[in-house]
Coordinates of C-alpha atoms in Angstrom, one line a residue:
M1 CA 107.1 114.8 89.9
N2 CA 107.5 111.5 88.0
D3 CA 109.8 111.7 85.0
E4 CA 108.0 109.7 82.3
R5 CA 111.1 109.4 80.1
P6 CA 112.6 106.0 80.1
P7 CA 116.0 105.8 81.8
G8 CA 118.9 105.8 79.4
T9 CA 122.2 104.1 79.4
V10 CA 124.6 105.0 82.2
L11 CA 128.3 104.2 82.8
L12 CA 129.5 104.3 86.4
R13 CA 133.3 104.1 86.6
G14 CA 136.1 104.8 88.9
G15 CA 134.9 103.1 92.0
S16 CA 134.2 99.6 93.4
V17 CA 131.3 97.5 92.2
Y18 CA 130.1 94.7 94.5
S19 CA 129.3 91.9 92.1
P20 CA 129.7 88.2 91.9
A21 CA 130.2 88.6 88.2
D22 CA 133.6 90.2 88.8
P23 CA 135.1 90.6 92.3
F24 CA 137.5 93.2 91.1
A25 CA 135.0 95.3 89.1
T26 CA 135.4 99.1 89.1
A27 CA 132.7 100.0 86.5
M28 CA 129.1 99.1 85.5
V29 CA 126.8 100.0 82.6
T30 CA 123.0 100.1 83.0
D31 CA 120.7 100.1 80.1
G32 CA 117.3 101.5 81.2
P33 CA 116.0 99.4 84.0
T34 CA 118.6 96.6 83.6
V35 CA 122.3 96.0 84.4
A36 CA 124.0 95.5 81.1
W37 CA 127.7 95.1 81.9
I38 CA 130.2 94.9 84.8
G39 CA 133.9 95.0 84.5
S40 CA 137.2 96.8 84.8
E41 CA 138.2 100.4 84.3
G42 CA 140.2 99.7 81.2
A43 CA 137.2 98.0 79.5
A44 CA 135.0 100.9 80.5
D45 CA 136.7 103.1 78.0
G46 CA 134.9 101.3 75.2
F47 CA 131.5 102.4 76.6
A48 CA 132.3 106.0 77.4
D49 CA 131.3 107.5 74.0
S50 CA 128.1 105.5 73.5
V51 CA 126.2 105.9 76.8
D52 CA 123.8 108.8 77.7
E53 CA 125.5 109.5 81.0
V54 CA 128.9 108.9 82.6
V55 CA 129.1 108.9 86.4
D56 CA 132.5 109.4 88.0
L57 CA 132.3 107.4 91.2
D58 CA 135.4 109.0 92.7
G59 CA 136.2 105.9 94.6
A60 CA 132.7 105.2 95.9
L61 CA 131.2 101.8 96.4
V62 CA 128.3 100.5 94.3
T63 CA 126.2 97.7 95.7
P64 CA 122.7 96.2 95.1
A65 CA 120.1 98.4 96.8
F66 CA 118.9 97.0 100.1
T67 CA 115.5 95.3 100.5
D68 CA 113.8 95.8 103.9
A69 CA 111.7 92.7 104.3
H70 CA 109.3 94.0 107.0
V71 CA 108.0 97.5 107.1
H72 CA 104.9 99.4 108.2
T73 CA 105.2 102.4 105.9
T74 CA 102.4 104.7 107.0
S75 CA 103.3 104.2 110.7
T76 CA 106.9 104.8 109.8
G77 CA 106.0 108.1 108.2
L78 CA 103.8 109.2 111.0
A79 CA 106.7 108.5 113.5
L80 CA 109.1 110.4 111.3
T81 CA 106.8 113.5 111.1
G82 CA 105.0 113.3 114.4
L83 CA 105.4 112.3 118.1
D84 CA 108.3 109.8 118.4
L85 CA 109.0 108.8 122.0
A86 CA 112.0 106.6 121.2
A87 CA 114.4 109.2 122.5
A88 CA 112.4 109.9 125.7
T89 CA 114.8 109.6 128.7
G90 CA 112.1 108.9 131.3
L91 CA 108.6 109.3 132.4
A92 CA 108.7 113.1 132.9
D93 CA 110.4 113.6 129.5
A94 CA 107.8 111.5 127.7
L95 CA 104.9 113.4 129.3
A96 CA 106.5 116.7 128.4
R97 CA 106.9 115.6 124.8
V98 CA 103.2 114.6 124.7
A99 CA 102.2 118.0 126.1
E100 CA 104.3 119.8 123.6
H101 CA 103.0 117.8 120.7
A102 CA 99.4 118.3 121.8
A103 CA 99.8 122.1 122.2
A104 CA 101.1 122.2 118.6
R105 CA 98.1 120.3 117.0
P106 CA 94.5 121.4 116.3
A107 CA 92.2 120.8 119.2
D108 CA 90.0 118.4 117.1
Q109 CA 92.9 116.2 116.0
V110 CA 93.5 112.7 117.4
L111 CA 97.0 112.6 118.7
L112 CA 99.3 109.8 117.6
G113 CA 102.7 108.8 118.9
H114 CA 105.0 105.8 119.0
G115 CA 108.2 104.4 120.4
W116 CA 108.0 104.5 124.3
D117 CA 109.9 101.8 126.1
E118 CA 109.5 101.8 129.9
T119 CA 112.3 99.2 130.3
R120 CA 114.8 102.0 129.3
W121 CA 113.4 104.5 131.8
P122 CA 114.6 104.9 135.4
E123 CA 111.0 104.7 136.7
R124 CA 110.6 101.3 134.9
R125 CA 106.9 102.1 134.3
P126 CA 104.7 103.7 131.7
P127 CA 102.6 106.8 132.4
S128 CA 99.2 106.2 134.1
R129 CA 96.1 107.1 132.3
A130 CA 95.6 110.1 134.6
E131 CA 99.1 111.4 133.7
L132 CA 98.3 111.0 130.0
D133 CA 95.0 112.8 130.3
A134 CA 96.7 115.7 132.0
A135 CA 99.5 115.9 129.4
C136 CA 97.1 115.9 126.4
A137 CA 94.4 118.0 128.1
G138 CA 91.9 115.2 127.8
R139 CA 92.1 114.7 124.1
P140 CA 92.1 111.4 122.3
L141 CA 95.7 110.1 122.4
Y142 CA 97.2 106.8 121.1
L143 CA 100.8 105.9 121.9
S144 CA 102.1 102.6 120.6
R145 CA 104.8 100.9 122.5
T146 CA 108.1 100.4 120.6
D147 CA 107.1 96.8 119.7
V148 CA 103.6 98.0 118.5
H149 CA 101.9 95.2 120.4
S150 CA 100.5 97.4 123.2
A151 CA 99.6 101.0 123.6
L152 CA 98.9 103.8 126.0
V153 CA 95.7 105.7 125.4
S154 CA 93.9 108.6 127.1
T155 CA 90.5 108.1 128.6
A156 CA 88.9 109.7 125.6
L157 CA 90.1 106.8 123.4
A158 CA 90.1 104.0 126.1
R159 CA 86.3 104.0 126.2
R160 CA 86.3 102.4 122.7
A161 CA 88.0 99.3 124.2
R162 CA 86.1 98.6 127.4
G163 CA 85.0 95.0 127.7
L164 CA 87.4 93.7 125.1
D165 CA 90.2 91.2 125.8
G166 CA 93.4 93.0 126.8
Y167 CA 91.6 96.1 128.3
H168 CA 93.0 97.4 131.6
D169 CA 91.8 100.4 133.5
D170 CA 95.2 101.8 134.1
A171 CA 97.8 99.8 132.1
P172 CA 98.7 99.5 128.5
L173 CA 96.1 97.9 126.2
T174 CA 96.9 94.6 124.5
R175 CA 95.2 92.1 122.3
D176 CA 91.7 92.9 121.0
A177 CA 91.5 96.1 123.1
H178 CA 94.7 97.4 121.4
H179 CA 93.5 96.5 118.0
A180 CA 90.3 98.4 118.5
V181 CA 91.9 101.6 119.7
R182 CA 94.5 101.4 116.9
R183 CA 91.8 101.1 114.3
A184 CA 90.0 104.1 115.8
A185 CA 93.2 106.2 116.0
L186 CA 94.3 105.4 112.4
A187 CA 90.8 106.0 111.1
A188 CA 91.3 109.6 112.2
V189 CA 94.2 110.0 109.8
T190 CA 93.0 111.8 106.6
P191 CA 93.9 110.4 103.2
A192 CA 96.1 113.5 102.6
Q193 CA 97.9 112.9 106.0
R194 CA 98.3 109.2 105.1
A195 CA 99.8 109.9 101.7
D196 CA 102.2 112.5 103.2
A197 CA 103.3 110.0 105.8
Q198 CA 103.9 107.3 103.1
R199 CA 105.9 109.7 100.9
T200 CA 108.0 110.7 103.9
A201 CA 108.7 107.1 104.7
L202 CA 109.6 106.2 101.2
R203 CA 111.9 109.1 100.7
H204 CA 113.6 108.3 104.0
A205 CA 114.0 104.7 102.8
A206 CA 115.6 105.8 99.6
S207 CA 118.0 108.0 101.5
Q208 CA 119.2 104.9 103.3
G209 CA 119.9 103.0 100.1
I210 CA 116.8 100.9 100.3
G211 CA 115.3 100.1 96.9
A212 CA 112.5 97.8 97.9
L213 CA 110.1 97.4 100.9
H214 CA 107.9 94.6 102.0
E215 CA 104.8 96.3 103.4
C216 CA 103.3 94.0 106.1
A217 CA 99.7 95.2 106.2
G218 CA 96.5 93.7 107.6
P219 CA 93.1 94.3 109.2
D220 CA 94.6 94.5 112.7
I221 CA 97.5 96.7 111.7
S222 CA 96.3 99.2 109.1
S223 CA 93.5 99.0 106.5
Q224 CA 92.7 98.0 103.0
D225 CA 92.7 101.6 101.9
D226 CA 96.1 102.1 103.5
L227 CA 97.6 99.2 101.5
T228 CA 96.0 100.0 98.2
G229 CA 96.9 103.7 98.6
L230 CA 100.5 102.9 99.3
L231 CA 100.8 100.5 96.3
A232 CA 99.2 103.1 94.0
L233 CA 101.5 105.9 95.3
A234 CA 104.6 103.7 94.9
A235 CA 103.6 102.8 91.4
A236 CA 103.0 106.4 90.4
E237 CA 106.0 108.2 91.9
P238 CA 109.7 107.6 91.8
G239 CA 110.9 105.8 94.9
P240 CA 111.6 102.3 96.4
R241 CA 109.5 99.4 95.1
V242 CA 106.8 98.3 97.5
F243 CA 105.6 94.7 97.7
G244 CA 102.5 94.3 99.9
Y245 CA 101.3 91.5 102.1
W246 CA 97.8 91.3 103.6
A247 CA 97.7 89.5 107.0
Q248 CA 94.3 87.9 106.9
A249 CA 93.6 84.2 107.5
V250 CA 91.9 82.3 104.7
S251 CA 89.8 79.1 104.9
R252 CA 88.6 78.6 101.4
P253 CA 89.8 79.4 97.8
A254 CA 87.4 82.3 97.3
D255 CA 89.1 84.1 100.2
L256 CA 92.2 84.4 98.1
D257 CA 90.4 86.6 95.6
A258 CA 90.2 89.4 98.1
I259 CA 93.9 89.1 98.7
R260 CA 94.7 89.3 95.0
D261 CA 92.3 92.2 94.5
L262 CA 94.3 94.3 97.0
G263 CA 97.4 93.8 95.0
A264 CA 99.1 91.8 97.8
L265 CA 101.7 89.1 97.1
G266 CA 100.3 86.9 99.8
A267 CA 98.2 86.3 102.9
A268 CA 101.2 86.8 105.1
G269 CA 103.3 89.3 107.1
D270 CA 101.9 90.1 110.5
L271 CA 99.2 87.4 110.6
F272 CA 99.6 87.1 114.4
V273 CA 100.2 83.7 116.0
D274 CA 101.3 85.6 119.1
G275 CA 102.4 89.1 120.2
S276 CA 105.7 90.5 121.4
L277 CA 108.2 89.9 124.2
G278 CA 108.2 93.5 125.3
S279 CA 104.4 93.5 125.8
H280 CA 104.4 90.1 127.4
T281 CA 102.2 88.8 124.6
A282 CA 104.7 86.5 122.8
C283 CA 103.5 82.9 123.4
L284 CA 106.0 80.9 125.4
S285 CA 106.2 77.3 126.4
S286 CA 107.1 78.3 130.0
P287 CA 106.2 81.5 131.9
Y288 CA 107.9 84.8 131.6
A289 CA 110.7 85.4 134.2
D290 CA 109.0 88.7 135.2
A291 CA 105.3 87.7 134.8
G292 CA 103.2 84.7 135.9
H293 CA 101.9 83.7 132.5
T294 CA 103.0 82.4 129.1
G295 CA 101.7 85.1 126.8
T296 CA 99.0 85.0 124.2
A297 CA 98.1 82.6 121.4
Y298 CA 96.0 83.9 118.6
L299 CA 96.0 81.0 116.1
T300 CA 95.8 77.2 116.6
A301 CA 97.9 74.7 114.6
E302 CA 94.7 73.6 112.9
R303 CA 93.8 77.1 111.8
I304 CA 97.4 77.6 110.6
A305 CA 97.1 74.3 108.6
D306 CA 93.9 75.4 106.9
H307 CA 95.5 78.8 105.9
V308 CA 98.7 77.2 104.5
T309 CA 96.7 74.5 102.7
V310 CA 94.4 77.0 100.9
C311 CA 97.3 79.3 100.1
T312 CA 99.5 76.5 98.8
E313 CA 96.8 75.1 96.6
G314 CA 96.0 78.6 95.3
G315 CA 99.6 79.5 94.5
V316 CA 99.6 82.3 97.1
Q317 CA 102.4 82.8 99.6
A318 CA 101.3 82.3 103.3
G319 CA 103.1 83.6 106.3
F320 CA 102.8 84.3 110.0
H321 CA 104.1 86.5 112.8
A322 CA 105.6 84.2 115.4
I323 CA 108.1 85.2 118.1
G324 CA 107.7 82.9 121.2
D325 CA 108.7 79.3 121.1
A326 CA 105.2 78.0 121.6
A327 CA 104.0 80.2 118.7
V328 CA 106.8 78.9 116.5
A329 CA 105.9 75.3 117.4
A330 CA 102.3 76.0 116.4
V331 CA 103.4 77.3 113.0
L332 CA 105.6 74.2 112.4
D333 CA 102.8 71.9 113.5
G334 CA 100.3 73.7 111.3
V335 CA 102.6 73.8 108.2
R336 CA 103.4 70.1 108.7
R337 CA 99.7 69.3 108.7
A338 CA 99.3 71.3 105.5
A339 CA 102.2 69.4 104.0
A340 CA 100.5 66.1 104.8
R341 CA 97.5 67.3 102.8
V342 CA 99.1 68.8 99.8
G343 CA 102.6 67.4 99.7
V344 CA 105.8 68.7 101.3
E345 CA 107.4 69.7 97.9
R346 CA 104.4 72.0 97.1
V347 CA 104.8 73.6 100.5
R348 CA 108.5 74.0 100.1
A349 CA 108.1 75.5 96.6
A350 CA 105.7 78.1 98.0
R351 CA 108.4 79.7 100.3
H352 CA 106.0 80.5 103.1
R353 CA 107.3 83.0 105.5
V354 CA 107.7 83.4 109.3
E355 CA 108.2 87.0 110.5
H356 CA 110.6 87.5 113.5
A357 CA 111.0 83.8 114.5
E358 CA 113.1 84.8 117.5
M359 CA 112.9 81.8 119.8
L360 CA 114.1 78.8 117.8
D361 CA 115.8 75.7 119.2
A362 CA 117.6 73.1 117.1
A363 CA 114.4 71.2 116.3
A364 CA 112.6 74.3 115.2
I365 CA 115.5 75.3 112.9
D366 CA 115.4 71.8 111.4
G367 CA 111.7 72.2 110.8
F368 CA 112.2 75.5 109.0
A369 CA 114.7 73.8 106.7
E370 CA 112.5 70.8 106.2
L371 CA 109.5 72.9 105.2
G372 CA 111.3 75.5 103.1
L373 CA 110.2 78.4 105.4
V374 CA 111.8 81.8 105.0
A375 CA 112.9 83.4 108.2
S376 CA 112.2 87.2 107.9
V377 CA 114.2 88.6 110.8
Q378 CA 115.3 91.9 112.4
P379 CA 118.8 92.0 113.7
A380 CA 118.3 95.4 115.3
F381 CA 116.0 93.7 117.8
D382 CA 119.1 92.0 119.3
A383 CA 121.1 95.2 119.2
A384 CA 118.3 97.0 121.0
W385 CA 117.1 94.4 123.6
G386 CA 119.7 91.6 123.6
G387 CA 122.5 91.0 126.1
D388 CA 122.5 90.0 129.7
G389 CA 121.2 93.4 130.8
G390 CA 118.6 93.9 128.1
M391 CA 114.9 93.6 127.9
Y392 CA 115.0 90.0 126.6
A393 CA 116.9 88.9 129.7
A394 CA 114.4 90.7 131.9
R395 CA 111.5 89.0 130.2
L396 CA 113.0 85.5 129.8
G397 CA 116.0 85.3 132.1
A398 CA 119.5 85.6 130.8
D399 CA 120.0 81.9 129.9
R400 CA 116.8 81.7 127.8
A401 CA 117.5 85.1 126.3
R402 CA 120.8 84.0 124.9
G403 CA 119.1 81.6 122.6
L404 CA 117.2 84.3 120.7
N405 CA 117.8 85.1 117.0
P406 CA 120.2 82.3 116.2
Y407 CA 121.2 83.5 112.7
A408 CA 124.3 81.3 112.4
A409 CA 122.4 78.1 113.1
L410 CA 119.7 79.1 110.6
L411 CA 122.2 79.7 107.8
K412 CA 124.1 76.5 108.6
A413 CA 120.8 74.6 108.3
G414 CA 120.1 76.2 104.9
V415 CA 117.2 78.3 106.1
P416 CA 116.7 81.4 103.8
L417 CA 117.1 84.7 105.7
A418 CA 115.5 88.0 104.7
L419 CA 116.5 91.0 106.9
G420 CA 114.3 93.9 107.7
S421 CA 113.6 96.5 110.4
D422 CA 109.9 96.1 111.3
S423 CA 110.0 99.9 111.1
P424 CA 108.8 101.9 113.1
V425 CA 109.7 99.3 115.7
T426 CA 113.3 99.8 114.8
P427 CA 114.6 102.4 112.3
L428 CA 115.1 102.0 108.6
D429 CA 118.9 101.4 108.9
P430 CA 120.1 98.6 106.7
W431 CA 123.8 98.9 107.4
G432 CA 123.0 99.0 111.1
A433 CA 121.1 95.8 110.7
V434 CA 124.0 94.1 108.9
R435 CA 126.3 95.2 111.7
A436 CA 123.9 93.9 114.3
A437 CA 123.8 90.5 112.6
A438 CA 127.6 90.3 112.3
F439 CA 128.2 91.5 115.9
H440 CA 125.3 89.8 117.6
R441 CA 125.3 90.1 121.3
T442 CA 125.6 86.3 121.6
P443 CA 128.8 85.4 119.7
E444 CA 127.7 82.0 118.5
H445 CA 124.8 83.5 116.6
R446 CA 127.0 85.9 114.6
I447 CA 127.2 85.6 110.8
S448 CA 129.7 87.2 108.4
V449 CA 129.1 90.7 107.1
R450 CA 128.9 89.2 103.6
A451 CA 126.1 86.7 104.7
A452 CA 124.2 89.4 106.4
F453 CA 124.5 91.8 103.5
T454 CA 123.3 89.1 101.1
A455 CA 120.3 88.4 103.4
H456 CA 119.4 92.2 103.3
T457 CA 119.7 92.4 99.5
R458 CA 119.2 89.2 97.6
G459 CA 117.4 87.6 100.6
G460 CA 114.6 90.0 100.4
W461 CA 114.0 89.3 96.7
R462 CA 114.1 85.5 97.3
A463 CA 111.5 86.0 100.1
I464 CA 109.0 87.3 97.5
R465 CA 110.0 84.3 95.2
R466 CA 112.1 86.4 92.9
D467 CA 115.6 84.9 92.2
D468 CA 116.6 87.3 89.5
A469 CA 117.3 90.4 91.6
G470 CA 119.2 91.7 94.6
T471 CA 122.5 91.3 93.0
L472 CA 124.5 93.2 90.3
V473 CA 125.0 90.9 87.3
P474 CA 124.1 91.5 83.7
G475 CA 120.4 91.1 83.2
A476 CA 119.5 91.9 86.7
P477 CA 117.3 94.9 87.6
A478 CA 119.3 98.1 87.9
D479 CA 118.4 98.6 91.5
Y480 CA 121.6 99.8 93.2
A481 CA 123.1 102.3 95.7
V482 CA 126.3 104.3 95.6
W483 CA 128.0 104.7 99.0
G484 CA 130.5 106.9 100.6
A485 CA 132.4 104.4 102.6
G486 CA 135.9 103.9 104.0
D487 CA 138.2 101.0 103.3
L488 CA 136.6 97.8 102.0
V489 CA 137.3 94.5 103.8
V490 CA 136.1 90.9 103.9
Q491 CA 135.0 91.0 107.5
V492 CA 134.6 88.0 109.8
P493 CA 134.0 89.5 113.2
D494 CA 134.4 86.4 115.2
E495 CA 136.9 83.5 115.0
R496 CA 134.0 81.0 115.1
V497 CA 132.7 82.2 111.7
A498 CA 134.2 80.5 108.7
N499 CA 136.9 82.8 107.4
W500 CA 138.3 81.3 104.2
S501 CA 137.0 84.2 102.2
T502 CA 139.3 86.7 104.0
D503 CA 142.2 85.3 101.9
P504 CA 142.7 87.8 99.0
R505 CA 143.3 84.9 96.6
S506 CA 139.7 83.9 97.0
G507 CA 138.6 87.0 95.0
T508 CA 135.8 87.8 97.4
P509 CA 134.7 91.4 97.0
G510 CA 135.0 93.6 100.0
L511 CA 132.4 95.6 102.0
P512 CA 132.7 98.5 104.4
D513 CA 134.2 97.9 107.8
L514 CA 131.2 97.6 110.1
T515 CA 133.2 97.2 113.4
P516 CA 131.1 98.8 116.2
G517 CA 132.3 102.4 116.6
Q518 CA 133.2 102.8 112.9
P519 CA 130.9 105.3 111.0
L520 CA 128.3 103.5 108.8
P521 CA 128.3 104.2 105.0
H522 CA 126.1 106.9 103.7
A523 CA 124.0 106.7 100.5
L524 CA 125.2 109.1 97.8
R525 CA 122.7 107.9 95.3
T526 CA 119.9 105.3 95.2
V527 CA 118.6 104.0 91.9
V528 CA 115.5 101.8 91.2
A529 CA 114.9 100.4 87.8
G530 CA 117.5 102.8 86.4
R531 CA 115.9 105.9 87.9
V532 CA 117.6 108.0 90.5
V533 CA 115.2 108.1 93.6
H534 CA 117.7 109.7 96.0
A535 CA 120.7 111.9 95.4
R536 CA 122.6 113.2 98.4
P537 CA 123.1 117.0 98.2
N538 CA 126.7 117.8 97.5
G539 CA 127.4 114.1 97.6

């Protein structure tokens, strides 16, 4: 139940506070929804008798709460509470999980699942439609691939997609066929089920120290009711803040009214320029190494230019989903055309976004910097699919795959980074994402833990054009997390990363040791606008 009382004044002391205001801070005072003071243990004595609550940190670490810059909240909740095939060890295991799930659900319920990845299975193939029909006893079944750009469906659901682009008689559905069956499957989710899934996802996010989410909604992903329901729920109940995007292309100023009416920050997020590498639908400039085509293009450069022009002139943030190098090139071409119409400075000021942006060469990175584009990226993708033996290498060849997700080059060029998960594609796991960026499988793409942490906290706020949050300084929002963590270090995991800040004389505050194999920090408490939204039992 929502506590209507305004949050009082709180003194946290006896720990470590990660703040640029004082690199040696051990205490912090919050006044309602705002950080009021940060400083030393001795100075904290002066506040102890005047605050409403004193929290003994007992050596714990306080940091800004994380922002996950790319989430699909309802789908995340459905995966957390339903059929999650991410852990399936092979074809037989996946089918057994489908059969068990079907047996436990009412006979009239559409079956939903997520997370299969045939590249990890010994059979190296997904189930056939006949195998799915047998496992689910002929019921409507929708199983999204781990990248959510293709899906397996039973015959009962496949008939809705016959004749559409991307339909196959006995293979995963892509493109328009996939969008059609996804809409049909999600339409079967009742409002009560949807709200329960959203609450589950938001509670889980809070338990991971996440204080804000960017919901990437759109007509091909969810629904208007899904977005407006989520925003209303997040406003009414304690939990992470939710900032929504609606991925619908606009061509005239009046189209922006519908975006604003939904409560969305922009016409951005998963506005598809292409698909995904795993589903062979990311749009490439040369063919896949394991397929005789270059993927799928959904938007032309001229259509992109029209969208960016209208959004820029209307003061609304634009953005696109682009993964393949040809898709990224189309975005840059389109944004440059828009800049020629309205002026490059207006385009830069708008902070338009590109989601994923995995295949970037030096010229593309320069284009991002030139146009002020925000790169909303997911380091867990590299952890899951990178490396010479990973899915990226299988799809692209090892040499081309090594160029993916070049975080160090992006930062060096001054491109703003915002880190996220694309959950349920990869889990809500912010410290894992920071680790993945710092220990990228391709060493030259690694960034420092500090830079990755900043991109996952302050970077998310900057990506929504808010420069006043995501850091713990007086006057900032009191959005923070308290962590159980080991020794704090200033970690530069590779000698090619600039390491001046490891000198203690620099006064750089430390963060947990994220060396692979070390346990990740756990959230003892998550606070949003001064309100506790997660408290670890006995923690």
